[in-house]
Tab-separated table of C-alpha atoms in Angstrom:
chain	number	residue	atom	x	y	z
W	65	MET	CA	-42.451	-18.800	60.541
W	66	ASP	CA	-42.263	-22.459	61.316
W	67	ASN	CA	-39.957	-24.109	58.782
W	68	SER	CA	-41.163	-27.585	59.712
W	69	LEU	CA	-44.593	-26.798	58.244
W	70	THR	CA	-42.942	-25.628	55.033
W	71	LEU	CA	-40.939	-28.853	54.918
W	72	LEU	CA	-44.087	-30.928	55.432
W	73	ALA	CA	-45.824	-29.083	52.584
W	74	PHE	CA	-42.811	-29.798	50.375
W	75	ILE	CA	-42.902	-33.493	51.316
W	76	ALA	CA	-46.629	-33.588	50.512
W	77	CYS	CA	-45.880	-32.089	47.086
W	78	LEU	CA	-43.281	-34.772	46.401
W	79	ILE	CA	-45.624	-37.555	47.502
W	80	PHE	CA	-48.446	-36.355	45.268
W	81	ILE	CA	-46.109	-35.989	42.302
W	82	PHE	CA	-45.051	-39.590	42.892
W	83	ILE	CA	-48.606	-40.958	43.125
W	84	LYS	CA	-49.817	-38.615	40.339
W	85	ASP	CA	-52.662	-36.970	42.249
W	86	LYS	CA	-52.960	-33.547	40.609
W	87	GLN	CA	-55.751	-32.252	42.828
W	88	ALA	CA	-53.942	-33.091	46.053
W	89	PHE	CA	-50.653	-31.801	44.639
W	90	ARG	CA	-52.252	-28.478	43.716
W	91	TYR	CA	-53.400	-27.850	47.301
W	92	ALA	CA	-50.082	-28.975	48.803
W	93	PHE	CA	-48.222	-26.712	46.374
W	94	LEU	CA	-50.482	-23.781	47.289
W	95	CYS	CA	-49.680	-24.342	50.968
W	96	LEU	CA	-45.985	-24.546	50.147
W	97	VAL	CA	-46.085	-21.290	48.173
W	98	PHE	CA	-47.997	-19.444	50.892
W	99	HIS	CA	-45.597	-20.663	53.589
W	100	ILE	CA	-42.547	-19.671	51.538
W	101	VAL	CA	-44.016	-16.255	50.749
W	102	GLY	CA	-44.887	-15.852	54.425
W	103	SER	CA	-41.344	-16.731	55.445
W	104	PHE	CA	-39.816	-14.206	53.070
W	105	THR	CA	-42.253	-11.379	53.801
W	106	TYR	CA	-42.434	-11.726	57.585
W	107	GLU	CA	-39.325	-9.699	58.462
W	108	PRO	CA	-39.916	-6.886	55.920
W	109	ILE	CA	-43.505	-6.490	57.122
W	110	MET	CA	-42.426	-6.449	60.766
W	111	SER	CA	-39.712	-3.843	60.134
W	112	PHE	CA	-41.996	-1.676	57.974
W	113	ASP	CA	-44.957	-1.751	60.343
W	114	ASP	CA	-43.775	-0.032	63.514
W	115	ASP	CA	-47.318	0.865	64.534
W	116	LYS	CA	-48.469	-2.757	64.285
W	117	VAL	CA	-51.444	-1.925	62.088
W	118	TYR	CA	-50.703	-2.919	58.524
W	119	ARG	CA	-49.391	-6.369	59.385
W	120	TYR	CA	-52.810	-7.532	60.546
W	121	ILE	CA	-54.496	-6.148	57.444
W	122	LEU	CA	-51.925	-7.765	55.129
W	123	TRP	CA	-52.103	-11.110	56.887
W	124	ALA	CA	-55.917	-11.051	56.867
W	125	LEU	CA	-55.851	-10.304	53.128
W	126	ASN	CA	-53.358	-13.129	52.658
W	127	ASP	CA	-55.745	-15.558	54.362
W	128	ILE	CA	-58.698	-14.287	52.328
W	129	VAL	CA	-56.746	-14.773	49.085
W	130	PHE	CA	-55.858	-18.312	50.204
W	131	ILE	CA	-59.528	-19.094	50.893
W	132	ALA	CA	-60.558	-17.578	47.555
W	133	ILE	CA	-58.038	-19.649	45.593
W	134	VAL	CA	-59.109	-22.846	47.337
W	135	ALA	CA	-62.797	-22.101	46.708
W	136	TYR	CA	-62.199	-21.254	43.045
W	137	TRP	CA	-60.155	-24.400	42.454
W	138	ALA	CA	-62.862	-26.553	44.030
W	139	LEU	CA	-65.510	-25.013	41.776
W	140	LYS	CA	-63.330	-25.697	38.731
W	141	ASP	CA	-62.593	-29.300	39.855
W	142	LYS	CA	-58.908	-28.544	40.280
W	143	MET	CA	-59.049	-29.517	43.942
W	144	TYR	CA	-61.150	-31.959	45.933
W	145	MET	CA	-64.406	-30.281	46.964
W	146	TRP	CA	-64.438	-31.943	50.388
W	147	GLN	CA	-60.871	-30.797	51.034
W	148	SER	CA	-61.716	-27.262	49.939
W	149	ILE	CA	-64.695	-27.041	52.274
W	150	ILE	CA	-62.688	-28.298	55.247
W	151	VAL	CA	-59.802	-25.931	54.445
W	152	GLN	CA	-62.135	-22.953	54.191
W	153	LEU	CA	-63.737	-23.795	57.530
W	154	VAL	CA	-60.329	-24.199	59.156
W	155	VAL	CA	-58.790	-21.026	57.700
W	156	LEU	CA	-61.851	-18.795	58.171
W	157	PRO	CA	-61.024	-17.903	61.809
W	158	ALA	CA	-57.577	-16.600	60.775
W	159	PRO	CA	-58.592	-13.387	58.956
W	160	ILE	CA	-61.317	-12.762	61.524
W	161	LEU	CA	-58.768	-13.131	64.308
W	162	GLN	CA	-56.272	-10.862	62.509
W	163	LEU	CA	-58.842	-8.090	62.238
W	164	PHE	CA	-60.055	-8.679	65.802
W	165	ARG	CA	-56.452	-8.350	66.958
W	166	LEU	CA	-56.148	-5.045	65.105
W	167	VAL	CA	-59.311	-3.662	66.708
W	168	ASP	CA	-58.438	-5.087	70.118
W	169	ARG	CA	-54.937	-3.632	70.178
W	170	HIS	CA	-55.414	-0.262	68.540
W	171	LEU	CA	-58.988	0.917	68.740
W	172	MET	CA	-59.870	-0.413	72.165
W	173	ASP	CA	-56.359	-0.657	73.626
W	174	LEU	CA	-57.199	-4.003	75.212
W	175	SER	CA	-55.465	-7.361	75.211
W	176	TYR	CA	-58.293	-9.858	74.854
W	177	SER	CA	-56.893	-11.259	71.642
W	178	THR	CA	-53.385	-12.062	72.889
W	179	TYR	CA	-54.001	-15.642	73.995
W	180	LEU	CA	-56.394	-16.404	71.156
W	181	TYR	CA	-53.910	-15.044	68.652
W	182	LYS	CA	-51.007	-17.075	70.022
W	183	SER	CA	-52.981	-20.309	70.170
W	184	VAL	CA	-55.482	-20.283	67.296
W	185	LEU	CA	-53.186	-19.157	64.455
W	186	PRO	CA	-50.572	-21.900	64.981
W	187	ILE	CA	-53.395	-24.446	65.095
W	188	VAL	CA	-54.842	-23.084	61.836
W	189	ASN	CA	-51.424	-23.200	60.159
W	190	THR	CA	-50.770	-26.740	61.341
W	191	VAL	CA	-54.188	-28.066	60.338
W	192	THR	CA	-53.878	-26.572	56.833
W	193	ILE	CA	-50.678	-28.568	56.375
W	194	VAL	CA	-52.181	-31.712	57.904
W	195	LEU	CA	-54.997	-31.407	55.360
W	196	CYS	CA	-52.363	-31.752	52.634
W	197	PHE	CA	-51.926	-35.372	53.689
W	198	VAL	CA	-55.600	-36.354	54.046
W	199	PRO	CA	-55.931	-37.378	50.357
W	200	LEU	CA	-53.271	-40.003	51.110
W	201	LEU	CA	-55.739	-41.757	53.407
W	202	TRP	CA	-58.273	-41.864	50.581
W	203	HIS	CA	-55.606	-43.042	48.133
W	204	PHE	CA	-54.434	-45.882	50.371
W	205	GLY	CA	-58.037	-46.749	51.236
W	206	GLN	CA	-58.798	-47.175	47.523
W	207	LYS	CA	-55.680	-49.321	47.055
W	208	LEU	CA	-56.679	-51.501	50.001
W	209	LYS	CA	-60.246	-51.811	48.711
W	210	TRP	CA	-58.963	-52.780	45.241
W	211	LYS	CA	-56.565	-55.314	46.768
W	212	ASN	CA	-59.328	-56.881	48.901
W	213	ASN	CA	-61.652	-57.114	45.886
W	214	SER	CA	-58.972	-58.789	43.769
W	215	ILE	CA	-58.252	-61.346	46.510
W	216	LYS	CA	-61.970	-62.273	46.809
W	217	SER	CA	-62.316	-62.776	43.043
């Protein structure tokens, strides 16, 4: 796992605690938890799964749970709806790719998924962390708008 993404999620959590944005904090904290859990479970899963079958199923389920939590929180107004929709669209290829990799490697004995797998999943992981910081743009935009309105008055 990439520890720099975990560190960025942690920094996002600290920033949103400081500016008191609960909805943005909740998503950043979810990303942090999933990255920490992923870091701690990676080696045990790899050592347990010699046949390279269960890892793809577990990781696909992990992504589906992540999407489900984000969708549920958006419906309950515990997360920004726009952020939830973008996150779901970004993460959706991950479980599909995990299952495609499983079929590609084991049922068809092909290697079509190798390059997709090595390029798309890191992009998905990085974009999910980048989306932690997008509410900051909105926050600073509102501050700037408020400041401009107070200067004109």
